[in-house]
Amino acid sequence: MGLYVPKAGIGTFHQLPKKSGAVAFVSQSGGHSNWYTHYGPNYGIYFSKAISFGNAYVLDSTDFLEYLAIDPETRIICMYLEGVKDGRKLLRQVREINRVKPVILWKAGLTDLGARAVASHT
């Protein structure tokens, strides 16, 4: 689990870019979060925030989405999710937030192979 806020100089992972951008990344995988924030600048993508929250025992994707919806530094929200506690709530939030900023959602585990990968990861 980790947090990356370049504007505030906060980073759980090593050697991440210090330049801040307009994209937020919320992930249940620390590896994905680290990879995208580290290599994003190679493609001109810089992050306002990156949040890796693991199995969501305390806070869920909807909690982070609610915060990022009103975050003035974030113009695009990207999410990598392996599991969702309340799918209806998440869908409502995404529909509402998409009116003001795009939400890009990558839901892992939809195929048989993906489901096995997610099960072994969590």
PDB file of C-alpha atoms in Angstrom:
ATOM      1  CA  MET A   1       0.000   0.000   0.000  1.00  0.00           C
ATOM      2  CA  GLY A   2       1.257   3.435  -0.726  1.00  0.00           C
ATOM      3  CA  LEU A   3       0.674   7.063  -1.455  1.00  0.00           C
ATOM      4  CA  TYR A   4       2.274   9.407  -3.983  1.00  0.00           C
ATOM      5  CA  VAL A   5       1.588  13.148  -4.014  1.00  0.00           C
ATOM      6  CA  PRO A   6       4.430  14.820  -5.920  1.00  0.00           C
ATOM      7  CA  LYS A   7       3.277  18.388  -5.230  1.00  0.00           C
ATOM      8  CA  ALA A   8       3.587  17.719  -1.481  1.00  0.00           C
ATOM      9  CA  GLY A   9       6.783  15.678  -1.816  1.00  0.00           C
ATOM     10  CA  ILE A  10       5.075  12.526  -0.521  1.00  0.00           C
ATOM     11  CA  GLY A  11       6.023   9.198  -2.040  1.00  0.00           C
ATOM     12  CA  THR A  12       6.020   5.697  -0.612  1.00  0.00           C
ATOM     13  CA  PHE A  13       7.980   4.351  -3.563  1.00  0.00           C
ATOM     14  CA  HIS A  14      11.544   5.301  -4.507  1.00  0.00           C
ATOM     15  CA  GLN A  15      12.677   7.637  -7.269  1.00  0.00           C
ATOM     16  CA  LEU A  16       9.279   8.780  -8.508  1.00  0.00           C
ATOM     17  CA  PRO A  17       9.009  11.966 -10.580  1.00  0.00           C
ATOM     18  CA  LYS A  18       8.773  15.202  -8.629  1.00  0.00           C
ATOM     19  CA  LYS A  19       6.697  16.874 -11.351  1.00  0.00           C
ATOM     20  CA  SER A  20       2.965  16.905 -10.654  1.00  0.00           C
ATOM     21  CA  GLY A  21       0.249  16.414 -13.261  1.00  0.00           C
ATOM     22  CA  ALA A  22      -3.511  16.186 -13.661  1.00  0.00           C
ATOM     23  CA  VAL A  23      -4.021  12.406 -13.550  1.00  0.00           C
ATOM     24  CA  ALA A  24      -4.893  10.487 -10.383  1.00  0.00           C
ATOM     25  CA  PHE A  25      -4.314   6.731 -10.211  1.00  0.00           C
ATOM     26  CA  VAL A  26      -6.134   4.542  -7.678  1.00  0.00           C
ATOM     27  CA  SER A  27      -5.012   0.930  -7.572  1.00  0.00           C
ATOM     28  CA  GLN A  28      -5.439  -2.271  -5.628  1.00  0.00           C
ATOM     29  CA  SER A  29      -1.996  -3.267  -6.852  1.00  0.00           C
ATOM     30  CA  GLY A  30       1.120  -1.575  -5.543  1.00  0.00           C
ATOM     31  CA  GLY A  31       3.034  -2.912  -8.529  1.00  0.00           C
ATOM     32  CA  HIS A  32       0.657  -1.315 -11.017  1.00  0.00           C
ATOM     33  CA  SER A  33       0.675   1.948  -9.090  1.00  0.00           C
ATOM     34  CA  ASN A  34       4.459   2.034  -8.964  1.00  0.00           C
ATOM     35  CA  TRP A  35       4.852   1.092 -12.627  1.00  0.00           C
ATOM     36  CA  TYR A  36       2.430   3.710 -13.980  1.00  0.00           C
ATOM     37  CA  THR A  37       3.732   6.560 -11.836  1.00  0.00           C
ATOM     38  CA  HIS A  38       7.336   5.676 -12.647  1.00  0.00           C
ATOM     39  CA  TYR A  39       6.934   5.171 -16.412  1.00  0.00           C
ATOM     40  CA  GLY A  40       4.036   7.560 -17.102  1.00  0.00           C
ATOM     41  CA  PRO A  41       6.361  10.533 -17.722  1.00  0.00           C
ATOM     42  CA  ASN A  42       7.924   8.603 -20.635  1.00  0.00           C
ATOM     43  CA  TYR A  43       4.527   9.054 -22.310  1.00  0.00           C
ATOM     44  CA  GLY A  44       3.886  12.597 -21.077  1.00  0.00           C
ATOM     45  CA  ILE A  45       1.643  11.463 -18.205  1.00  0.00           C
ATOM     46  CA  TYR A  46       2.224  13.021 -14.792  1.00  0.00           C
ATOM     47  CA  PHE A  47       0.177  12.322 -11.695  1.00  0.00           C
ATOM     48  CA  SER A  48      -1.521  14.536  -9.148  1.00  0.00           C
ATOM     49  CA  LYS A  49      -1.890  11.584  -6.807  1.00  0.00           C
ATOM     50  CA  ALA A  50      -1.444   7.827  -6.815  1.00  0.00           C
ATOM     51  CA  ILE A  51      -3.076   5.676  -4.173  1.00  0.00           C
ATOM     52  CA  SER A  52      -2.464   1.970  -3.721  1.00  0.00           C
ATOM     53  CA  PHE A  53      -4.937   0.527  -1.232  1.00  0.00           C
ATOM     54  CA  GLY A  54      -4.618  -3.255  -1.376  1.00  0.00           C
ATOM     55  CA  ASN A  55      -7.589  -5.351  -0.270  1.00  0.00           C
ATOM     56  CA  ALA A  56      -9.666  -2.369   0.899  1.00  0.00           C
ATOM     57  CA  TYR A  57     -10.131  -3.498   4.493  1.00  0.00           C
ATOM     58  CA  VAL A  58     -10.668   0.038   5.787  1.00  0.00           C
ATOM     59  CA  LEU A  59     -11.119   2.316   2.777  1.00  0.00           C
ATOM     60  CA  ASP A  60     -12.619   1.242  -0.539  1.00  0.00           C
ATOM     61  CA  SER A  61     -12.296   2.508  -4.103  1.00  0.00           C
ATOM     62  CA  THR A  62     -15.478   4.556  -3.641  1.00  0.00           C
ATOM     63  CA  ASP A  63     -13.868   6.494  -0.774  1.00  0.00           C
ATOM     64  CA  PHE A  64     -10.911   7.509  -2.939  1.00  0.00           C
ATOM     65  CA  LEU A  65     -13.162   8.255  -5.904  1.00  0.00           C
ATOM     66  CA  GLU A  66     -15.271  10.562  -3.746  1.00  0.00           C
ATOM     67  CA  TYR A  67     -12.164  12.506  -2.710  1.00  0.00           C
ATOM     68  CA  LEU A  68     -10.657  12.721  -6.198  1.00  0.00           C
ATOM     69  CA  ALA A  69     -13.956  13.921  -7.656  1.00  0.00           C
ATOM     70  CA  ILE A  70     -13.536  17.204  -5.779  1.00  0.00           C
ATOM     71  CA  ASP A  71      -9.731  17.393  -5.890  1.00  0.00           C
ATOM     72  CA  PRO A  72      -8.882  20.534  -7.908  1.00  0.00           C
ATOM     73  CA  GLU A  73      -5.477  19.123  -8.946  1.00  0.00           C
ATOM     74  CA  THR A  74      -7.028  16.051 -10.575  1.00  0.00           C
ATOM     75  CA  ARG A  75      -8.612  16.318 -14.018  1.00  0.00           C
ATOM     76  CA  ILE A  76      -8.598  12.605 -14.946  1.00  0.00           C
ATOM     77  CA  ILE A  77      -9.141   9.631 -12.624  1.00  0.00           C
ATOM     78  CA  CYS A  78      -7.733   6.197 -13.513  1.00  0.00           C
ATOM     79  CA  MET A  79      -8.516   3.116 -11.452  1.00  0.00           C
ATOM     80  CA  TYR A  80      -7.203  -0.459 -11.409  1.00  0.00           C
ATOM     81  CA  LEU A  81      -9.583  -2.621  -9.385  1.00  0.00           C
ATOM     82  CA  GLU A  82      -9.418  -6.304  -8.591  1.00  0.00           C
ATOM     83  CA  GLY A  83     -12.533  -6.393  -6.413  1.00  0.00           C
ATOM     84  CA  VAL A  84     -15.413  -4.057  -5.681  1.00  0.00           C
ATOM     85  CA  LYS A  85     -17.369  -4.079  -2.402  1.00  0.00           C
ATOM     86  CA  ASP A  86     -20.402  -2.123  -3.632  1.00  0.00           C
ATOM     87  CA  GLY A  87     -20.661  -2.203  -7.406  1.00  0.00           C
ATOM     88  CA  ARG A  88     -23.877  -0.177  -7.542  1.00  0.00           C
ATOM     89  CA  LYS A  89     -22.338   2.632  -5.495  1.00  0.00           C
ATOM     90  CA  LEU A  90     -19.213   2.627  -7.651  1.00  0.00           C
ATOM     91  CA  LEU A  91     -21.282   2.759 -10.847  1.00  0.00           C
ATOM     92  CA  ARG A  92     -23.382   5.655  -9.518  1.00  0.00           C
ATOM     93  CA  GLN A  93     -20.238   7.574  -8.564  1.00  0.00           C
ATOM     94  CA  VAL A  94     -18.542   6.974 -11.909  1.00  0.00           C
ATOM     95  CA  ARG A  95     -21.627   8.140 -13.817  1.00  0.00           C
ATOM     96  CA  GLU A  96     -21.877  11.290 -11.709  1.00  0.00           C
ATOM     97  CA  ILE A  97     -18.166  12.144 -11.769  1.00  0.00           C
ATOM     98  CA  ASN A  98     -17.900  11.520 -15.525  1.00  0.00           C
ATOM     99  CA  ARG A  99     -20.003  14.633 -16.005  1.00  0.00           C
ATOM    100  CA  VAL A 100     -17.090  16.785 -14.800  1.00  0.00           C
ATOM    101  CA  LYS A 101     -13.960  14.665 -15.243  1.00  0.00           C
ATOM    102  CA  PRO A 102     -13.305  11.349 -16.969  1.00  0.00           C
ATOM    103  CA  VAL A 103     -12.993   8.163 -14.940  1.00  0.00           C
ATOM    104  CA  ILE A 104     -11.049   5.358 -16.617  1.00  0.00           C
ATOM    105  CA  LEU A 105     -11.703   2.037 -14.895  1.00  0.00           C
ATOM    106  CA  TRP A 106      -9.660  -1.107 -15.467  1.00  0.00           C
ATOM    107  CA  LYS A 107     -11.452  -4.011 -13.772  1.00  0.00           C
ATOM    108  CA  ALA A 108      -9.157  -7.017 -13.467  1.00  0.00           C
ATOM    109  CA  GLY A 109     -10.312 -10.596 -13.145  1.00  0.00           C
ATOM    110  CA  LEU A 110     -13.060 -10.665 -15.767  1.00  0.00           C
ATOM    111  CA  THR A 111     -11.672 -13.634 -17.716  1.00  0.00           C
ATOM    112  CA  ASP A 112     -10.848 -17.069 -16.276  1.00  0.00           C
ATOM    113  CA  LEU A 113      -7.129 -16.350 -16.482  1.00  0.00           C
ATOM    114  CA  GLY A 114      -7.610 -12.870 -15.013  1.00  0.00           C
ATOM    115  CA  ALA A 115      -9.713 -14.256 -12.158  1.00  0.00           C
ATOM    116  CA  ARG A 116      -6.951 -16.734 -11.282  1.00  0.00           C
ATOM    117  CA  ALA A 117      -4.351 -13.959 -11.352  1.00  0.00           C
ATOM    118  CA  VAL A 118      -6.459 -11.733  -9.086  1.00  0.00           C
ATOM    119  CA  ALA A 119      -7.156 -14.611  -6.678  1.00  0.00           C
ATOM    120  CA  SER A 120      -3.449 -15.361  -6.349  1.00  0.00           C
ATOM    121  CA  HIS A 121      -2.606 -11.670  -5.898  1.00  0.00           C
ATOM    122  CA  THR A 122      -4.984 -10.977  -3.031  1.00  0.00           C
TER     123      THR A 122
END
